[in-house]
PDB file of C-alpha atoms in Angstrom:
ATOM      1  CA  MET A  13    -169.681  44.928 -86.623  1.00 46.00           C
ATOM      2  CA  SER A  14    -169.590  47.771 -84.066  1.00 49.00           C
ATOM      3  CA  ARG A  15    -169.569  46.932 -80.382  1.00 56.00           C
ATOM      4  CA  ARG A  16    -171.725  48.880 -77.941  1.00 59.00           C
ATOM      5  CA  ALA A  17    -169.672  50.978 -75.556  1.00 62.00           C
ATOM      6  CA  ARG A  18    -169.421  49.482 -72.094  1.00 75.00           C
ATOM      7  CA  THR A  19    -171.094  51.532 -69.356  1.00 77.00           C
ATOM      8  CA  ARG A  20    -168.570  53.104 -66.977  1.00 88.00           C
ATOM      9  CA  PHE A  21    -170.125  53.073 -63.525  1.00 88.00           C
ATOM     10  CA  ARG A  22    -169.132  55.595 -60.862  1.00 93.00           C
ATOM     11  CA  PRO A  23    -169.504  56.274 -57.145  1.00 92.00           C
ATOM     12  CA  LEU A  24    -172.754  58.146 -56.587  1.00 95.00           C
ATOM     13  CA  ASP A  25    -174.656  58.933 -53.402  1.00 96.00           C
ATOM     14  CA  GLY A  26    -178.271  60.043 -53.081  1.00 96.00           C
ATOM     15  CA  ILE A  27    -181.931  59.059 -53.285  1.00 97.00           C
ATOM     16  CA  LEU A  28    -184.143  59.033 -56.364  1.00 97.00           C
ATOM     17  CA  LEU A  29    -187.939  59.021 -56.061  1.00 97.00           C
ATOM     18  CA  LEU A  30    -188.883  56.847 -59.016  1.00 98.00           C
ATOM     19  CA  ASP A  31    -192.426  56.587 -60.362  1.00 98.00           C
ATOM     20  CA  LYS A  32    -192.235  52.895 -61.250  1.00 97.00           C
ATOM     21  CA  PRO A  33    -194.127  51.941 -64.395  1.00 97.00           C
ATOM     22  CA  THR A  34    -196.395  48.933 -64.638  1.00 96.00           C
ATOM     23  CA  GLY A  35    -194.967  45.811 -66.218  1.00 94.00           C
ATOM     24  CA  LEU A  36    -191.536  45.985 -64.577  1.00 95.00           C
ATOM     25  CA  SER A  37    -190.397  44.307 -61.396  1.00 92.00           C
ATOM     26  CA  SER A  38    -188.815  46.587 -58.822  1.00 93.00           C
ATOM     27  CA  ASN A  39    -185.406  45.085 -59.576  1.00 93.00           C
ATOM     28  CA  GLN A  40    -185.814  45.623 -63.330  1.00 95.00           C
ATOM     29  CA  ALA A  41    -186.726  49.269 -62.680  1.00 96.00           C
ATOM     30  CA  LEU A  42    -183.737  49.637 -60.348  1.00 96.00           C
ATOM     31  CA  GLN A  43    -181.299  48.260 -62.914  1.00 95.00           C
ATOM     32  CA  GLN A  44    -182.592  50.562 -65.651  1.00 96.00           C
ATOM     33  CA  VAL A  45    -182.213  53.581 -63.385  1.00 97.00           C
ATOM     34  CA  ARG A  46    -178.787  52.484 -62.156  1.00 96.00           C
ATOM     35  CA  ARG A  47    -177.524  52.279 -65.743  1.00 95.00           C
ATOM     36  CA  LEU A  48    -178.954  55.720 -66.555  1.00 95.00           C
ATOM     37  CA  PHE A  49    -177.120  57.254 -63.596  1.00 96.00           C
ATOM     38  CA  ARG A  50    -174.100  54.978 -64.063  1.00 95.00           C
ATOM     39  CA  ALA A  51    -174.173  54.328 -60.327  1.00 96.00           C
ATOM     40  CA  GLU A  52    -171.818  51.680 -58.976  1.00 95.00           C
ATOM     41  CA  LYS A  53    -174.151  50.670 -56.185  1.00 95.00           C
ATOM     42  CA  GLY A  54    -177.920  50.877 -55.872  1.00 95.00           C
ATOM     43  CA  GLY A  55    -180.868  49.330 -54.119  1.00 93.00           C
ATOM     44  CA  HIS A  56    -184.616  49.845 -53.800  1.00 91.00           C
ATOM     45  CA  THR A  57    -186.601  50.148 -50.609  1.00 88.00           C
ATOM     46  CA  GLY A  58    -189.295  47.511 -50.815  1.00 81.00           C
ATOM     47  CA  SER A  59    -190.703  45.674 -53.804  1.00 85.00           C
ATOM     48  CA  LEU A  60    -193.667  46.798 -55.847  1.00 91.00           C
ATOM     49  CA  ASP A  61    -195.453  44.132 -57.878  1.00 89.00           C
ATOM     50  CA  PRO A  62    -194.937  44.288 -61.676  1.00 92.00           C
ATOM     51  CA  LEU A  63    -198.604  45.348 -61.991  1.00 94.00           C
ATOM     52  CA  ALA A  64    -198.094  48.217 -59.531  1.00 96.00           C
ATOM     53  CA  THR A  65    -196.962  51.771 -60.215  1.00 98.00           C
ATOM     54  CA  GLY A  66    -195.881  54.661 -58.042  1.00 98.00           C
ATOM     55  CA  LEU A  67    -193.240  55.608 -55.545  1.00 97.00           C
ATOM     56  CA  LEU A  68    -190.165  53.386 -55.424  1.00 97.00           C
ATOM     57  CA  PRO A  69    -187.316  55.135 -53.577  1.00 96.00           C
ATOM     58  CA  ILE A  70    -183.980  54.167 -55.123  1.00 97.00           C
ATOM     59  CA  CYS A  71    -180.867  54.500 -52.954  1.00 96.00           C
ATOM     60  CA  PHE A  72    -177.451  54.990 -54.537  1.00 97.00           C
ATOM     61  CA  GLY A  73    -174.074  54.491 -52.860  1.00 96.00           C
ATOM     62  CA  GLU A  74    -174.005  55.340 -49.184  1.00 95.00           C
ATOM     63  CA  ALA A  75    -177.766  55.891 -49.209  1.00 95.00           C
ATOM     64  CA  THR A  76    -178.171  52.098 -49.384  1.00 95.00           C
ATOM     65  CA  LYS A  77    -177.176  52.116 -45.694  1.00 93.00           C
ATOM     66  CA  ILE A  78    -180.525  53.703 -44.809  1.00 93.00           C
ATOM     67  CA  ALA A  79    -182.616  51.594 -47.204  1.00 91.00           C
ATOM     68  CA  GLY A  80    -183.716  49.400 -44.315  1.00 88.00           C
ATOM     69  CA  LEU A  81    -185.212  52.408 -42.538  1.00 88.00           C
ATOM     70  CA  LEU A  82    -187.286  53.307 -45.597  1.00 89.00           C
ATOM     71  CA  LEU A  83    -188.304  49.684 -46.055  1.00 85.00           C
ATOM     72  CA  GLY A  84    -189.823  49.759 -42.575  1.00 86.00           C
ATOM     73  CA  SER A  85    -191.655  53.053 -43.067  1.00 90.00           C
ATOM     74  CA  ARG A  86    -195.400  53.731 -43.347  1.00 94.00           C
ATOM     75  CA  LYS A  87    -196.822  53.701 -46.859  1.00 96.00           C
ATOM     76  CA  ALA A  88    -199.992  54.707 -48.682  1.00 97.00           C
ATOM     77  CA  TYR A  89    -201.671  53.144 -51.712  1.00 98.00           C
ATOM     78  CA  VAL A  90    -204.667  53.528 -53.961  1.00 98.00           C
ATOM     79  CA  ALA A  91    -205.981  50.245 -55.320  1.00 98.00           C
ATOM     80  CA  GLU A  92    -208.783  48.948 -57.500  1.00 98.00           C
ATOM     81  CA  ALA A  93    -210.445  45.705 -56.439  1.00 98.00           C
ATOM     82  CA  VAL A  94    -212.510  43.589 -58.810  1.00 98.00           C
ATOM     83  CA  LEU A  95    -215.218  41.675 -56.962  1.00 98.00           C
ATOM     84  CA  GLY A  96    -216.456  38.268 -58.048  1.00 97.00           C
ATOM     85  CA  ALA A  97    -213.205  36.601 -59.142  1.00 97.00           C
ATOM     86  CA  THR A  98    -210.209  35.191 -57.269  1.00 94.00           C
ATOM     87  CA  THR A  99    -206.832  34.554 -58.918  1.00 94.00           C
ATOM     88  CA  ASP A 100    -203.787  32.522 -57.927  1.00 89.00           C
ATOM     89  CA  SER A 101    -201.689  35.680 -57.517  1.00 89.00           C
ATOM     90  CA  ASP A 102    -204.494  37.765 -55.956  1.00 93.00           C
ATOM     91  CA  ASP A 103    -204.124  40.281 -58.785  1.00 94.00           C
ATOM     92  CA  ALA A 104    -204.991  40.641 -62.459  1.00 95.00           C
ATOM     93  CA  ASP A 105    -201.676  39.108 -63.577  1.00 90.00           C
ATOM     94  CA  GLY A 106    -202.717  35.699 -62.239  1.00 90.00           C
ATOM     95  CA  GLN A 107    -204.951  32.886 -63.451  1.00 90.00           C
ATOM     96  CA  VAL A 108    -208.609  32.996 -62.429  1.00 95.00           C
ATOM     97  CA  LEU A 109    -209.321  30.248 -59.895  1.00 91.00           C
ATOM     98  CA  ARG A 110    -212.985  30.876 -59.127  1.00 95.00           C
ATOM     99  CA  GLN A 111    -215.828  33.164 -60.119  1.00 97.00           C
ATOM    100  CA  ARG A 112    -218.834  33.911 -57.910  1.00 97.00           C
ATOM    101  CA  PRO A 113    -221.797  36.282 -58.106  1.00 97.00           C
ATOM    102  CA  VAL A 114    -221.413  39.592 -56.302  1.00 97.00           C
ATOM    103  CA  PRO A 115    -224.092  40.154 -53.657  1.00 95.00           C
ATOM    104  CA  GLU A 116    -225.879  43.402 -52.945  1.00 94.00           C
ATOM    105  CA  ILE A 117    -223.605  45.441 -50.704  1.00 95.00           C
ATOM    106  CA  ASP A 118    -224.848  48.518 -48.867  1.00 95.00           C
ATOM    107  CA  ASP A 119    -222.671  50.942 -46.873  1.00 94.00           C
ATOM    108  CA  ALA A 120    -223.368  49.198 -43.565  1.00 96.00           C
ATOM    109  CA  ARG A 121    -222.341  45.806 -44.954  1.00 96.00           C
ATOM    110  CA  MET A 122    -219.186  47.242 -46.488  1.00 97.00           C
ATOM    111  CA  GLU A 123    -218.151  48.909 -43.230  1.00 97.00           C
ATOM    112  CA  ALA A 124    -218.801  45.696 -41.304  1.00 97.00           C
ATOM    113  CA  VAL A 125    -216.393  43.895 -43.635  1.00 97.00           C
ATOM    114  CA  LEU A 126    -213.728  46.620 -43.640  1.00 98.00           C
ATOM    115  CA  ALA A 127    -213.583  47.125 -39.865  1.00 97.00           C
ATOM    116  CA  PRO A 128    -211.843  43.803 -39.023  1.00 97.00           C
ATOM    117  CA  LEU A 129    -209.218  44.522 -41.684  1.00 98.00           C
ATOM    118  CA  ARG A 130    -208.094  47.709 -39.922  1.00 98.00           C
ATOM    119  CA  GLY A 131    -205.675  48.066 -37.044  1.00 97.00           C
ATOM    120  CA  ARG A 132    -203.211  45.387 -35.961  1.00 97.00           C
ATOM    121  CA  ILE A 133    -204.242  42.279 -37.893  1.00 97.00           C
ATOM    122  CA  ARG A 134    -202.940  38.857 -38.923  1.00 95.00           C
ATOM    123  CA  GLN A 135    -202.422  38.554 -42.665  1.00 94.00           C
ATOM    124  CA  ARG A 136    -201.458  35.658 -44.917  1.00 88.00           C
ATOM    125  CA  ALA A 137    -199.053  36.614 -47.694  1.00 81.00           C
ATOM    126  CA  PRO A 138    -199.920  35.845 -51.336  1.00 74.00           C
ATOM    127  CA  ILE A 139    -198.233  32.692 -52.648  1.00 61.00           C
ATOM    128  CA  PHE A 140    -196.833  34.778 -55.516  1.00 58.00           C
ATOM    129  CA  SER A 141    -194.738  37.110 -53.357  1.00 56.00           C
ATOM    130  CA  ALA A 142    -191.097  37.909 -52.662  1.00 58.00           C
ATOM    131  CA  LEU A 143    -191.453  36.696 -49.083  1.00 57.00           C
ATOM    132  CA  LYS A 144    -188.833  34.022 -48.511  1.00 58.00           C
ATOM    133  CA  GLN A 145    -189.422  30.540 -47.141  1.00 55.00           C
ATOM    134  CA  GLY A 146    -186.447  28.252 -46.710  1.00 58.00           C
ATOM    135  CA  GLY A 147    -184.233  30.904 -48.276  1.00 58.00           C
ATOM    136  CA  GLU A 148    -186.274  31.038 -51.496  1.00 57.00           C
ATOM    137  CA  PRO A 149    -188.998  33.499 -52.588  1.00 54.00           C
ATOM    138  CA  LEU A 150    -192.505  32.068 -52.492  1.00 55.00           C
ATOM    139  CA  TYR A 151    -193.088  33.063 -56.136  1.00 56.00           C
ATOM    140  CA  ALA A 152    -190.278  30.707 -57.235  1.00 55.00           C
ATOM    141  CA  LYS A 153    -191.948  27.778 -55.484  1.00 49.00           C
ATOM    142  CA  ALA A 154    -195.360  28.786 -56.854  1.00 51.00           C
ATOM    143  CA  ARG A 155    -194.060  28.929 -60.422  1.00 61.00           C
ATOM    144  CA  ARG A 156    -192.812  25.361 -60.071  1.00 57.00           C
ATOM    145  CA  GLY A 157    -196.279  24.299 -58.992  1.00 56.00           C
ATOM    146  CA  GLU A 158    -195.260  23.381 -55.461  1.00 54.00           C
ATOM    147  CA  ALA A 159    -197.857  23.295 -52.722  1.00 58.00           C
ATOM    148  CA  ILE A 160    -197.272  26.344 -50.539  1.00 64.00           C
ATOM    149  CA  GLU A 161    -198.516  27.191 -47.099  1.00 66.00           C
ATOM    150  CA  ALA A 162    -197.998  30.950 -47.095  1.00 67.00           C
ATOM    151  CA  PRO A 163    -197.100  32.250 -43.630  1.00 74.00           C
ATOM    152  CA  GLU A 164    -199.228  34.596 -41.579  1.00 84.00           C
ATOM    153  CA  ARG A 165    -197.757  37.642 -39.902  1.00 89.00           C
ATOM    154  CA  GLU A 166    -198.931  40.643 -37.985  1.00 94.00           C
ATOM    155  CA  VAL A 167    -199.264  43.921 -39.885  1.00 95.00           C
ATOM    156  CA  VAL A 168    -200.790  47.318 -39.162  1.00 97.00           C
ATOM    157  CA  VAL A 169    -203.468  48.867 -41.379  1.00 98.00           C
ATOM    158  CA  GLU A 170    -204.059  52.439 -40.234  1.00 97.00           C
ATOM    159  CA  ARG A 171    -206.554  53.406 -42.906  1.00 98.00           C
ATOM    160  CA  LEU A 172    -208.737  51.363 -45.254  1.00 98.00           C
ATOM    161  CA  GLU A 173    -211.543  53.135 -47.061  1.00 97.00           C
ATOM    162  CA  VAL A 174    -213.696  52.647 -50.139  1.00 98.00           C
ATOM    163  CA  THR A 175    -213.437  55.930 -52.033  1.00 97.00           C
ATOM    164  CA  GLY A 176    -215.486  54.920 -55.056  1.00 97.00           C
ATOM    165  CA  ARG A 177    -217.430  52.120 -56.737  1.00 96.00           C
ATOM    166  CA  ASP A 178    -218.214  51.375 -60.367  1.00 96.00           C
ATOM    167  CA  GLY A 179    -220.250  48.199 -60.697  1.00 94.00           C
ATOM    168  CA  ASP A 180    -218.150  45.355 -59.317  1.00 96.00           C
ATOM    169  CA  ARG A 181    -215.014  47.493 -59.019  1.00 97.00           C
ATOM    170  CA  LEU A 182    -214.043  49.190 -55.767  1.00 98.00           C
ATOM    171  CA  ARG A 183    -211.496  51.969 -55.356  1.00 98.00           C
ATOM    172  CA  LEU A 184    -209.624  51.697 -52.069  1.00 98.00           C
ATOM    173  CA  LEU A 185    -207.325  54.012 -50.117  1.00 98.00           C
ATOM    174  CA  VAL A 186    -204.889  52.260 -47.780  1.00 98.00           C
ATOM    175  CA  GLU A 187    -202.355  53.589 -45.286  1.00 98.00           C
ATOM    176  CA  CYS A 188    -200.355  50.871 -43.612  1.00 97.00           C
ATOM    177  CA  GLY A 189    -197.177  49.792 -41.920  1.00 95.00           C
ATOM    178  CA  SER A 190    -194.281  47.774 -43.278  1.00 91.00           C
ATOM    179  CA  GLY A 191    -194.940  44.286 -44.631  1.00 89.00           C
ATOM    180  CA  THR A 192    -198.610  44.795 -45.510  1.00 94.00           C
ATOM    181  CA  TYR A 193    -199.778  43.146 -48.733  1.00 93.00           C
ATOM    182  CA  ILE A 194    -202.565  45.071 -50.454  1.00 96.00           C
ATOM    183  CA  ARG A 195    -203.345  41.966 -52.501  1.00 94.00           C
ATOM    184  CA  SER A 196    -203.989  40.085 -49.271  1.00 94.00           C
ATOM    185  CA  LEU A 197    -206.254  42.843 -47.982  1.00 97.00           C
ATOM    186  CA  VAL A 198    -208.302  42.735 -51.185  1.00 97.00           C
ATOM    187  CA  ARG A 199    -208.408  38.936 -51.160  1.00 96.00           C
ATOM    188  CA  ASP A 200    -209.635  38.900 -47.564  1.00 96.00           C
ATOM    189  CA  LEU A 201    -212.159  41.645 -48.300  1.00 97.00           C
ATOM    190  CA  GLY A 202    -213.580  39.589 -51.152  1.00 97.00           C
ATOM    191  CA  GLU A 203    -213.823  36.453 -49.034  1.00 96.00           C
ATOM    192  CA  ALA A 204    -215.601  38.352 -46.258  1.00 97.00           C
ATOM    193  CA  LEU A 205    -218.135  39.542 -48.850  1.00 97.00           C
ATOM    194  CA  GLY A 206    -218.574  35.964 -50.045  1.00 96.00           C
ATOM    195  CA  CYS A 207    -217.665  36.619 -53.671  1.00 97.00           C
ATOM    196  CA  GLY A 208    -213.880  36.828 -53.809  1.00 96.00           C
ATOM    197  CA  ALA A 209    -211.802  39.696 -55.196  1.00 97.00           C
ATOM    198  CA  HIS A 210    -208.463  40.528 -56.749  1.00 97.00           C
ATOM    199  CA  VAL A 211    -206.387  43.652 -57.383  1.00 97.00           C
ATOM    200  CA  SER A 212    -206.628  45.116 -60.894  1.00 97.00           C
ATOM    201  CA  MET A 213    -204.678  48.341 -60.217  1.00 98.00           C
ATOM    202  CA  LEU A 214    -202.254  49.357 -57.484  1.00 98.00           C
ATOM    203  CA  ARG A 215    -200.367  52.610 -57.049  1.00 98.00           C
ATOM    204  CA  ARG A 216    -198.104  53.559 -54.170  1.00 98.00           C
ATOM    205  CA  LEU A 217    -198.718  57.197 -53.260  1.00 98.00           C
ATOM    206  CA  TRP A 218    -196.041  57.796 -50.637  1.00 97.00           C
ATOM    207  CA  VAL A 219    -193.456  56.283 -48.334  1.00 95.00           C
ATOM    208  CA  GLU A 220    -192.461  58.117 -45.172  1.00 94.00           C
ATOM    209  CA  PRO A 221    -190.713  60.510 -44.968  1.00 95.00           C
ATOM    210  CA  PHE A 222    -191.589  61.258 -48.634  1.00 96.00           C
ATOM    211  CA  VAL A 223    -195.272  62.027 -48.086  1.00 94.00           C
ATOM    212  CA  ALA A 224    -195.567  64.561 -50.917  1.00 94.00           C
ATOM    213  CA  PRO A 225    -193.070  63.054 -53.351  1.00 95.00           C
ATOM    214  CA  ALA A 226    -191.892  64.710 -56.539  1.00 96.00           C
ATOM    215  CA  MET A 227    -191.481  61.489 -58.514  1.00 98.00           C
ATOM    216  CA  HIS A 228    -189.627  60.974 -61.795  1.00 98.00           C
ATOM    217  CA  THR A 229    -190.715  58.542 -64.507  1.00 98.00           C
ATOM    218  CA  LEU A 230    -188.252  56.468 -66.521  1.00 97.00           C
ATOM    219  CA  GLU A 231    -189.175  58.469 -69.621  1.00 97.00           C
ATOM    220  CA  GLN A 232    -188.392  61.737 -67.860  1.00 97.00           C
ATOM    221  CA  LEU A 233    -185.059  60.397 -66.621  1.00 97.00           C
ATOM    222  CA  GLN A 234    -184.118  59.138 -70.074  1.00 96.00           C
ATOM    223  CA  ALA A 235    -184.844  62.577 -71.527  1.00 96.00           C
ATOM    224  CA  LEU A 236    -182.760  64.256 -68.829  1.00 95.00           C
ATOM    225  CA  ALA A 237    -179.897  61.827 -69.417  1.00 93.00           C
ATOM    226  CA  GLY A 238    -179.776  63.072 -72.989  1.00 92.00           C
ATOM    227  CA  GLN A 239    -179.232  66.613 -71.676  1.00 93.00           C
ATOM    228  CA  GLY A 240    -176.162  65.642 -69.671  1.00 89.00           C
ATOM    229  CA  ASP A 241    -175.164  64.809 -66.131  1.00 91.00           C
ATOM    230  CA  GLU A 242    -176.128  68.097 -64.530  1.00 93.00           C
ATOM    231  CA  ALA A 243    -179.801  67.763 -65.467  1.00 93.00           C
ATOM    232  CA  LEU A 244    -179.957  64.120 -64.420  1.00 95.00           C
ATOM    233  CA  LEU A 245    -178.139  64.516 -61.102  1.00 96.00           C
ATOM    234  CA  ALA A 246    -180.459  67.380 -60.146  1.00 96.00           C
ATOM    235  CA  CYS A 247    -183.138  64.694 -59.593  1.00 97.00           C
ATOM    236  CA  LEU A 248    -181.242  63.153 -56.689  1.00 97.00           C
ATOM    237  CA  LEU A 249    -182.107  63.981 -53.096  1.00 96.00           C
ATOM    238  CA  PRO A 250    -179.391  64.087 -50.435  1.00 95.00           C
ATOM    239  CA  ILE A 251    -179.207  61.197 -47.990  1.00 94.00           C
ATOM    240  CA  GLU A 252    -180.442  63.527 -45.240  1.00 92.00           C
ATOM    241  CA  ALA A 253    -183.835  63.674 -46.986  1.00 94.00           C
ATOM    242  CA  GLY A 254    -184.350  60.016 -46.143  1.00 94.00           C
ATOM    243  CA  LEU A 255    -183.686  60.691 -42.463  1.00 92.00           C
ATOM    244  CA  ALA A 256    -186.212  63.493 -42.057  1.00 89.00           C
ATOM    245  CA  GLY A 257    -188.227  63.010 -38.907  1.00 81.00           C
ATOM    246  CA  LEU A 258    -185.542  61.029 -37.088  1.00 88.00           C
ATOM    247  CA  PRO A 259    -184.133  62.476 -33.860  1.00 88.00           C
ATOM    248  CA  SER A 260    -180.615  63.787 -34.340  1.00 88.00           C
ATOM    249  CA  VAL A 261    -177.509  64.428 -32.288  1.00 89.00           C
ATOM    250  CA  THR A 262    -174.519  66.630 -33.068  1.00 89.00           C
ATOM    251  CA  VAL A 263    -171.004  65.490 -32.242  1.00 90.00           C
ATOM    252  CA  ASP A 264    -167.749  67.454 -31.985  1.00 89.00           C
ATOM    253  CA  ALA A 265    -164.446  66.620 -33.700  1.00 89.00           C
ATOM    254  CA  ASP A 266    -163.456  64.182 -30.977  1.00 91.00           C
ATOM    255  CA  GLY A 267    -166.838  62.463 -31.269  1.00 91.00           C
ATOM    256  CA  GLU A 268    -166.379  62.167 -35.026  1.00 90.00           C
ATOM    257  CA  GLN A 269    -163.065  60.401 -34.520  1.00 90.00           C
ATOM    258  CA  ARG A 270    -164.530  57.978 -31.999  1.00 91.00           C
ATOM    259  CA  LEU A 271    -167.477  57.123 -34.214  1.00 91.00           C
ATOM    260  CA  ALA A 272    -165.226  56.678 -37.246  1.00 88.00           C
ATOM    261  CA  HIS A 273    -163.383  53.967 -35.313  1.00 88.00           C
ATOM    262  CA  GLY A 274    -166.584  52.249 -34.219  1.00 89.00           C
ATOM    263  CA  GLN A 275    -166.494  53.654 -30.689  1.00 91.00           C
ATOM    264  CA  PRO A 276    -169.358  55.426 -28.861  1.00 92.00           C
ATOM    265  CA  ALA A 277    -169.201  59.207 -28.663  1.00 91.00           C
ATOM    266  CA  PRO A 278    -170.378  61.208 -25.634  1.00 89.00           C
ATOM    267  CA  LEU A 279    -173.661  63.083 -25.976  1.00 84.00           C
ATOM    268  CA  ASN A 280    -173.443  66.857 -25.691  1.00 77.00           C
ATOM    269  CA  GLY A 281    -177.094  67.209 -24.742  1.00 73.00           C
ATOM    270  CA  PRO A 282    -180.127  65.220 -23.633  1.00 72.00           C
ATOM    271  CA  ALA A 283    -180.416  61.677 -24.910  1.00 70.00           C
ATOM    272  CA  PRO A 284    -182.875  61.307 -27.814  1.00 76.00           C
ATOM    273  CA  GLY A 285    -186.056  59.484 -26.963  1.00 69.00           C
ATOM    274  CA  ALA A 286    -186.105  57.157 -29.960  1.00 63.00           C
ATOM    275  CA  GLU A 287    -183.794  55.229 -32.219  1.00 75.00           C
ATOM    276  CA  PRO A 288    -182.325  55.093 -34.740  1.00 89.00           C
ATOM    277  CA  VAL A 289    -180.688  58.505 -34.479  1.00 91.00           C
ATOM    278  CA  ALA A 290    -179.152  60.642 -37.222  1.00 92.00           C
ATOM    279  CA  ILE A 291    -175.602  61.671 -36.294  1.00 92.00           C
ATOM    280  CA  LEU A 292    -174.600  65.137 -37.491  1.00 91.00           C
ATOM    281  CA  ASP A 293    -171.299  66.995 -37.492  1.00 89.00           C
ATOM    282  CA  ARG A 294    -171.010  70.625 -36.392  1.00 88.00           C
ATOM    283  CA  ASP A 295    -171.868  71.801 -39.927  1.00 88.00           C
ATOM    284  CA  GLY A 296    -175.086  69.790 -39.987  1.00 86.00           C
ATOM    285  CA  ARG A 297    -173.798  67.137 -42.367  1.00 88.00           C
ATOM    286  CA  CYS A 298    -175.050  63.636 -41.621  1.00 91.00           C
ATOM    287  CA  LEU A 299    -172.263  61.218 -40.696  1.00 93.00           C
ATOM    288  CA  GLY A 300    -174.422  58.146 -40.270  1.00 93.00           C
ATOM    289  CA  ILE A 301    -177.016  56.599 -38.021  1.00 93.00           C
ATOM    290  CA  GLY A 302    -176.629  55.270 -34.500  1.00 91.00           C
ATOM    291  CA  ARG A 303    -178.442  54.491 -31.283  1.00 90.00           C
ATOM    292  CA  ALA A 304    -178.520  56.075 -27.868  1.00 85.00           C
ATOM    293  CA  ASP A 305    -176.532  54.105 -25.292  1.00 80.00           C
ATOM    294  CA  GLY A 306    -176.829  55.770 -21.904  1.00 80.00           C
ATOM    295  CA  ASP A 307    -174.998  59.082 -22.072  1.00 84.00           C
ATOM    296  CA  ALA A 308    -173.343  58.209 -25.387  1.00 89.00           C
ATOM    297  CA  ILE A 309    -174.261  57.587 -28.984  1.00 90.00           C
ATOM    298  CA  ALA A 310    -173.138  54.285 -30.500  1.00 90.00           C
ATOM    299  CA  PRO A 311    -172.567  54.006 -34.270  1.00 91.00           C
ATOM    300  CA  SER A 312    -174.742  51.647 -36.324  1.00 90.00           C
ATOM    301  CA  ARG A 313    -173.950  52.578 -39.912  1.00 91.00           C
ATOM    302  CA  MET A 314    -171.500  55.341 -40.682  1.00 92.00           C
ATOM    303  CA  PHE A 315    -171.077  56.898 -44.109  1.00 93.00           C
ATOM    304  CA  ARG A 316    -167.684  56.682 -45.783  1.00 90.00           C
ATOM    305  CA  TRP A 317    -166.973  60.394 -45.342  1.00 88.00           C
ATOM    306  CA  ALA A 318    -167.200  59.904 -41.587  1.00 80.00           C
ATOM    307  CA  VAL A 319    -164.193  57.580 -41.657  1.00 69.00           C
ATOM    308  CA  ALA A 320    -161.097  59.196 -40.148  1.00 49.00           C
ATOM    309  CA  GLY A 321    -158.946  60.965 -42.686  1.00 47.00           C
ATOM    310  CA  GLN A 322    -161.643  61.403 -45.344  1.00 49.00           C
TER     311      GLN A 322
END
């Protein structure tokens, strides 16, 4: 009996803009992509529900050091809400808990319900979510049938609009900050209307700074993998692409050495007005990210090529 060849993983740095398919968890999608690229190290930048599709930035190698920045970025979604039924997961993958008739809803009523869900709001997470409580994801507790008091937290919803309606189905456009649950928005919308609602479709459109992303599906990546490394690796973006929009500072050779040893480097110009800050060498290559500290720049996460002697 023949044995399948063991995958030989390799060091690989860069960012892939994956168009996640429905039916896979974000981690399952990550592992499939990591095997295709044979990347030693990889991580994703914020979970998408198995039901959801769309942009899932995948960070390989040193790019995992900026994954936290992407996780905290603004995001945009298109969602479909089904009125009249609530589920235990707040989406179509869950069990129906209650069904209620859908009332007549005119534009004025809809706007009155949407308005309180915009801006800086308090939101209760779904019980089937990756949010951790006592060191364990809520979904693990929910699957065991434990009683869960999902926490509330403050989130920012910059845009929430109904862009279409077909019977009891609403199409929504959402732009929001980090930590916002679209399922919770739809659940709360349904309760405000008095009929309940759940998400039947969810697609992430963009994640800053990738606001017009050229995404790649798993099928496309598998086809490219069959053509060889050159075609597949052409899909990767440099780490700098994930830092677009951040203020930057340029350091000289002495500054590089200081930063490589974890020491602050003097600023050669005005201090940036925000943090984190991208740290560049004289050739424009990104060495890592840091923070302004008076008249110096202090290292936060430096890439391996910034280490002295490499």
